[in-house]
CSV table of C-alpha atoms in Angstrom, one decimal:
chain,number,residue,atom,x,y,z
X,1,MET,CA,0.0,0.0,0.0
X,2,VAL,CA,1.4,3.4,-1.0
X,3,LEU,CA,0.9,5.8,1.9
X,4,GLY,CA,1.8,9.0,0.0
X,5,ILE,CA,3.7,10.6,-2.8
X,6,GLY,CA,5.1,14.1,-2.6
X,7,GLY,CA,7.7,16.1,-4.4
X,8,PHE,CA,10.0,19.0,-3.9
X,9,SER,CA,12.7,20.9,-5.8
X,10,GLY,CA,15.9,22.6,-4.9
X,11,GLY,CA,14.2,25.9,-5.3
X,12,LYS,CA,16.3,27.1,-8.2
X,13,ALA,CA,15.3,27.2,-11.8
X,14,GLY,CA,16.7,24.1,-13.4
X,15,GLY,CA,17.6,22.6,-10.0
X,16,PRO,CA,17.0,19.1,-8.9
X,17,VAL,CA,13.5,17.8,-8.6
X,18,TYR,CA,12.6,14.8,-6.3
X,19,GLU,CA,9.5,12.7,-5.6
X,20,ILE,CA,9.2,10.7,-2.5
X,21,GLU,CA,7.1,7.5,-2.2
X,22,VAL,CA,6.3,5.9,1.1
X,23,ASN,CA,5.1,2.3,1.2
X,24,GLU,CA,3.7,0.5,4.2
X,25,GLY,CA,5.1,-2.9,5.0
X,26,SER,CA,7.0,-4.9,2.5
X,27,VAL,CA,7.3,-4.0,-1.2
X,28,ASN,CA,5.8,-6.1,-3.9
X,29,MET,CA,8.8,-6.6,-6.2
X,30,HIS,CA,6.7,-7.2,-9.3
X,31,HIS,CA,4.9,-3.9,-8.8
X,32,PHE,CA,8.1,-2.1,-7.8
X,33,ALA,CA,9.9,-3.2,-11.0
X,34,LYS,CA,6.9,-2.0,-13.1
X,35,ILE,CA,6.9,1.4,-11.3
X,36,ALA,CA,10.7,1.7,-11.6
X,37,ASN,CA,10.6,1.1,-15.4
X,38,LYS,CA,7.7,3.6,-15.7
X,39,ARG,CA,9.6,6.3,-13.7
X,40,ASP,CA,12.7,5.7,-15.9
X,41,ALA,CA,10.7,6.2,-19.0
X,42,ASN,CA,9.5,9.5,-17.5
X,43,GLY,CA,13.0,10.7,-16.8
X,44,TYR,CA,13.5,9.7,-13.1
X,45,ARG,CA,16.1,7.5,-11.4
X,46,MET,CA,15.9,5.9,-8.0
X,47,ALA,CA,18.2,8.2,-5.8
X,48,HIS,CA,17.7,6.7,-2.3
X,49,VAL,CA,15.8,3.9,-0.5
X,50,TYR,CA,15.2,4.0,3.2
X,51,SER,CA,13.5,1.8,5.7
X,52,GLN,CA,11.9,3.1,8.9
X,53,ASP,CA,9.3,1.5,11.2
X,54,ARG,CA,8.6,-1.3,8.6
X,55,ASN,CA,7.9,1.4,5.9
X,56,THR,CA,9.9,1.7,2.7
X,57,ILE,CA,10.7,5.2,1.5
X,58,VAL,CA,11.9,5.7,-2.1
X,59,VAL,CA,13.3,9.0,-3.3
X,60,TRP,CA,13.1,9.5,-7.1
X,61,GLU,CA,15.3,12.1,-8.8
X,62,ARG,CA,14.3,13.7,-12.1
X,63,ILE,CA,17.4,13.5,-14.4
X,64,ARG,CA,15.8,14.5,-17.7
X,65,ALA,CA,12.7,16.3,-18.9
């Protein structure tokens, strides 16, 4: 279950843009691979993955428009 998706930028024109996705519990790897491929096609890369209190937090960075 995805708890939320949010985004932010570095505040500068042309600066980095990030989106954060928080998943409750374990991640379904089939679904995760599908989302990762879709994000790559939309110009994002997985920048960081964190785990906290049984939640998975994925940070996506926009690398191309």
